[in-house]
Coordinates of C-alpha atoms in Angstrom, one line a residue:
Chain A
A30 CA 72.8 -212.4 -182.0
Q31 CA 69.1 -211.3 -182.0
K32 CA 66.9 -214.2 -181.7
V33 CA 63.4 -215.1 -180.0
T34 CA 63.0 -218.5 -178.8
Q35 CA 59.5 -220.1 -178.3
A36 CA 60.6 -223.4 -176.8
Q37 CA 57.1 -224.9 -176.8
T38 CA 56.0 -225.7 -180.1
E39 CA 52.3 -227.1 -179.2
I40 CA 50.6 -227.0 -175.8
S41 CA 47.3 -229.0 -175.1
V42 CA 45.2 -228.2 -171.9
V43 CA 41.8 -228.8 -170.7
E44 CA 39.4 -225.8 -170.2
K45 CA 39.8 -223.8 -167.0
E46 CA 43.5 -225.0 -166.7
D47 CA 46.3 -222.0 -166.3
V48 CA 48.8 -222.2 -169.2
T49 CA 52.1 -220.1 -169.3
L50 CA 53.6 -219.7 -172.9
D51 CA 57.3 -219.1 -172.6
C52 CA 59.6 -216.5 -174.7
V53 CA 63.2 -216.0 -174.4
Y54 CA 64.9 -213.2 -176.3
E55 CA 68.9 -212.5 -177.1
T56 CA 69.7 -209.0 -177.8
R57 CA 72.8 -206.8 -177.5
D58 CA 70.6 -203.7 -177.5
T59 CA 69.7 -201.7 -174.2
T60 CA 66.7 -200.5 -175.8
Y61 CA 64.1 -202.9 -177.2
Y62 CA 60.4 -203.7 -177.2
L63 CA 58.9 -207.0 -176.8
F64 CA 55.4 -207.9 -178.1
W65 CA 53.0 -211.0 -177.9
Y66 CA 50.4 -211.4 -181.0
K67 CA 47.6 -214.0 -181.2
Q68 CA 46.7 -215.9 -184.3
P69 CA 43.6 -217.6 -184.1
P70 CA 42.2 -220.2 -186.7
S71 CA 40.9 -217.3 -188.7
G72 CA 44.4 -216.2 -189.6
E73 CA 44.6 -212.6 -188.7
L74 CA 47.5 -211.6 -186.3
V75 CA 46.1 -209.9 -183.2
F76 CA 48.1 -207.4 -181.0
L77 CA 47.9 -208.3 -177.1
I78 CA 50.7 -206.3 -175.4
R79 CA 54.1 -204.5 -175.8
R80 CA 56.5 -204.0 -173.3
N81 CA 59.5 -201.7 -173.6
S82 CA 63.0 -202.7 -172.1
F83 CA 62.8 -200.3 -169.4
D84 CA 59.7 -201.3 -167.7
E85 CA 60.1 -204.4 -166.2
Q86 CA 56.4 -204.2 -164.3
N87 CA 54.4 -207.3 -164.9
E88 CA 50.9 -206.6 -166.3
I89 CA 47.7 -208.2 -166.1
S90 CA 44.7 -207.8 -168.4
G91 CA 41.8 -209.7 -167.3
R92 CA 42.9 -213.6 -167.7
Y93 CA 46.2 -212.6 -169.2
S94 CA 49.4 -211.8 -167.6
W95 CA 52.7 -211.1 -168.7
N96 CA 55.8 -211.6 -166.7
F97 CA 59.1 -209.5 -167.9
Q98 CA 62.3 -210.5 -166.2
K99 CA 65.7 -209.1 -167.8
S100 CA 67.7 -211.1 -165.7
T101 CA 66.6 -214.2 -167.5
S102 CA 65.7 -212.3 -170.9
S103 CA 62.4 -214.0 -170.5
F104 CA 58.8 -212.4 -171.3
N105 CA 56.5 -215.1 -170.4
F106 CA 52.7 -215.0 -171.0
T107 CA 50.1 -216.8 -168.9
I108 CA 46.5 -217.3 -169.3
T109 CA 44.6 -218.0 -166.4
A110 CA 41.3 -220.2 -166.5
S111 CA 41.7 -220.9 -170.1
Q112 CA 38.7 -220.9 -172.6
V113 CA 38.3 -222.8 -175.8
V114 CA 38.5 -219.4 -177.6
D115 CA 42.0 -219.0 -176.5
S116 CA 43.0 -221.6 -178.8
A117 CA 45.3 -220.1 -181.4
V118 CA 49.1 -219.6 -182.2
Y119 CA 50.8 -217.4 -180.0
F120 CA 53.9 -215.0 -181.3
C121 CA 56.4 -213.7 -179.1
A122 CA 58.5 -210.9 -181.0
L123 CA 61.3 -208.5 -180.2
S124 CA 61.7 -204.9 -181.8
V125 CA 65.4 -203.9 -182.3
P126 CA 67.1 -201.1 -184.0
N127 CA 68.1 -201.6 -187.7
A128 CA 69.6 -199.5 -190.3
G129 CA 68.9 -196.0 -191.0
N130 CA 67.1 -195.2 -187.4
N131 CA 64.6 -197.9 -188.2
R132 CA 63.5 -200.8 -186.2
K133 CA 62.8 -204.5 -187.1
L134 CA 60.7 -207.2 -185.6
I135 CA 62.6 -210.6 -184.9
W136 CA 59.7 -213.2 -184.4
G137 CA 59.6 -216.4 -182.7
L138 CA 58.0 -219.7 -184.5
G139 CA 55.1 -219.4 -182.5
T140 CA 53.4 -221.7 -179.8
S141 CA 50.2 -223.4 -181.0
L142 CA 47.7 -223.7 -178.0
A143 CA 44.7 -226.0 -177.9
V144 CA 42.5 -225.6 -175.2
N145 CA 40.1 -228.5 -175.4
P146 CA 36.5 -228.5 -173.7
Chain K
G13 CA 38.5 -196.9 -187.3
A14 CA 39.3 -199.1 -190.4
G15 CA 41.9 -201.5 -189.8
V16 CA 44.4 -202.8 -192.3
S17 CA 42.8 -204.2 -195.4
Q18 CA 44.2 -206.6 -198.0
S19 CA 42.9 -208.0 -201.1
P20 CA 42.3 -210.3 -202.6
S21 CA 41.5 -212.6 -199.7
N22 CA 42.5 -215.5 -201.8
K23 CA 44.3 -216.0 -204.8
V24 CA 44.8 -219.1 -207.0
T25 CA 47.0 -218.9 -209.9
E26 CA 48.9 -221.1 -212.3
K27 CA 52.8 -221.5 -212.2
G28 CA 54.6 -218.9 -214.1
K29 CA 51.9 -216.3 -213.9
D30 CA 52.2 -212.9 -212.3
V31 CA 50.0 -211.9 -209.2
E32 CA 49.4 -208.3 -207.6
L33 CA 48.5 -208.4 -204.0
R34 CA 47.3 -205.2 -202.2
C35 CA 47.6 -203.8 -198.9
D36 CA 45.6 -200.8 -197.6
P37 CA 47.3 -199.8 -194.5
I38 CA 45.7 -197.7 -191.6
S39 CA 45.0 -194.2 -192.1
G40 CA 47.9 -191.9 -190.9
H41 CA 50.3 -195.0 -190.6
T42 CA 53.8 -194.1 -192.3
A43 CA 55.3 -197.7 -191.8
L44 CA 54.1 -200.6 -193.9
Y45 CA 55.5 -204.2 -193.8
W46 CA 54.9 -207.2 -195.9
Y47 CA 55.5 -210.6 -194.5
R48 CA 55.1 -214.3 -195.8
Q49 CA 53.7 -217.1 -193.7
S50 CA 54.0 -220.6 -194.8
L51 CA 51.9 -223.3 -193.6
G52 CA 52.5 -224.0 -189.9
Q53 CA 55.6 -221.4 -190.0
G54 CA 56.5 -218.3 -188.4
L55 CA 56.5 -214.9 -190.0
E56 CA 59.3 -214.2 -192.8
F57 CA 59.8 -210.5 -193.3
L58 CA 59.9 -209.3 -196.8
I59 CA 59.9 -205.8 -197.1
Y60 CA 59.3 -202.5 -195.3
F61 CA 58.3 -199.1 -196.2
Q62 CA 58.6 -196.0 -193.9
G63 CA 57.5 -192.6 -195.0
N64 CA 59.4 -191.4 -198.2
S65 CA 62.6 -193.2 -197.1
A66 CA 64.0 -196.0 -199.5
P67 CA 62.4 -199.3 -198.6
D68 CA 64.2 -201.8 -196.8
K69 CA 64.2 -204.9 -199.3
S70 CA 66.3 -207.1 -197.4
G71 CA 63.8 -209.8 -196.8
L72 CA 62.5 -210.2 -200.5
P73 CA 63.7 -214.1 -201.4
S74 CA 64.4 -213.4 -205.1
D75 CA 64.4 -210.8 -208.0
R76 CA 60.9 -212.0 -208.7
F77 CA 59.2 -210.3 -205.9
S78 CA 58.8 -206.5 -205.8
A79 CA 56.7 -204.0 -203.9
E80 CA 55.7 -200.2 -204.2
R81 CA 53.9 -197.9 -202.2
T82 CA 52.0 -195.2 -203.9
G83 CA 51.5 -191.9 -202.2
G84 CA 52.8 -193.2 -199.0
S85 CA 49.8 -195.4 -198.6
V86 CA 48.5 -198.0 -200.6
S87 CA 51.1 -200.9 -201.2
T88 CA 51.4 -203.6 -204.2
L89 CA 53.5 -206.9 -203.6
T90 CA 54.0 -208.2 -206.9
I91 CA 55.4 -211.7 -207.7
Q92 CA 56.3 -212.5 -211.0
R93 CA 56.6 -215.9 -212.8
T94 CA 55.2 -217.4 -209.6
Q95 CA 56.5 -221.0 -208.5
Q96 CA 54.8 -223.6 -206.1
E97 CA 57.2 -222.5 -203.2
D98 CA 55.4 -218.9 -203.4
S99 CA 52.2 -220.6 -201.9
A100 CA 51.6 -219.1 -198.6
V101 CA 49.8 -216.4 -196.8
Y102 CA 51.3 -212.8 -197.3
L103 CA 50.4 -210.4 -194.6
C104 CA 50.5 -206.8 -194.5
A105 CA 51.1 -204.4 -191.3
S106 CA 51.3 -201.1 -190.6
S107 CA 52.3 -199.0 -187.7
S108 CA 52.4 -195.2 -186.9
R109 CA 55.5 -194.0 -185.8
R110 CA 58.8 -193.1 -187.7
F111 CA 61.1 -195.6 -185.6
S112 CA 58.5 -198.3 -185.8
T113 CA 58.5 -198.7 -181.9
D114 CA 54.9 -198.4 -182.3
T115 CA 53.0 -201.6 -182.6
Q116 CA 52.4 -203.5 -185.9
Y117 CA 48.6 -203.9 -186.8
F118 CA 48.1 -206.8 -189.2
G119 CA 45.7 -207.2 -192.1
P120 CA 43.7 -210.5 -192.6
G121 CA 46.1 -211.7 -195.1
T122 CA 46.1 -213.0 -198.8
R123 CA 46.2 -216.7 -199.2
L124 CA 48.2 -217.4 -202.4
T125 CA 48.3 -220.9 -204.0
V126 CA 50.3 -221.5 -206.8
L127 CA 49.1 -224.5 -208.7

């Protein structure tokens, strides 16, 4: 099966707390890509990061960091010192091969993060 | 540069009417996707265009839904005889490479309400 699971449906934190959003994936493919997107209340999906299956280096971008672990099939996302503007729904997605040399994205159901002042 | 644009941003229609939703992808992007997102839900894949290849229509929920992409650029999603369950936000995305390994960039969506 090819699947993305975001077990946390909703998370609520107080500003300046650190928060980790979990993403666990299943795939039979050896070459795949993982993504995180942010969907703020305005509705537009914003790309955050793409990681390929051969690169297990963790990544940090400002207050955001991502921990990719193939051993546990996880690609978790941490926001350090959260801010109210981080309030959004966050989606994890998996890109896998599809018919005709194409690829398709398999989406998690999203985690709704509320950062309260 | 310009991102993905969609029009209209909002559409209210009566049950049974046909609607057309438009997507203008990022210039030069060969891949174009349509998704549907119902209130509080994740993304539901509808259809995918890649260059001149036959589109992947595997996600279209019924034969009332169709899409075309003219000249490899602008796409129109048509819903015939709309039903109330069609109410959702319809999102379009584009990406730049043949094998779609590259990132999908999304438009702001069209919010469709069927009364």
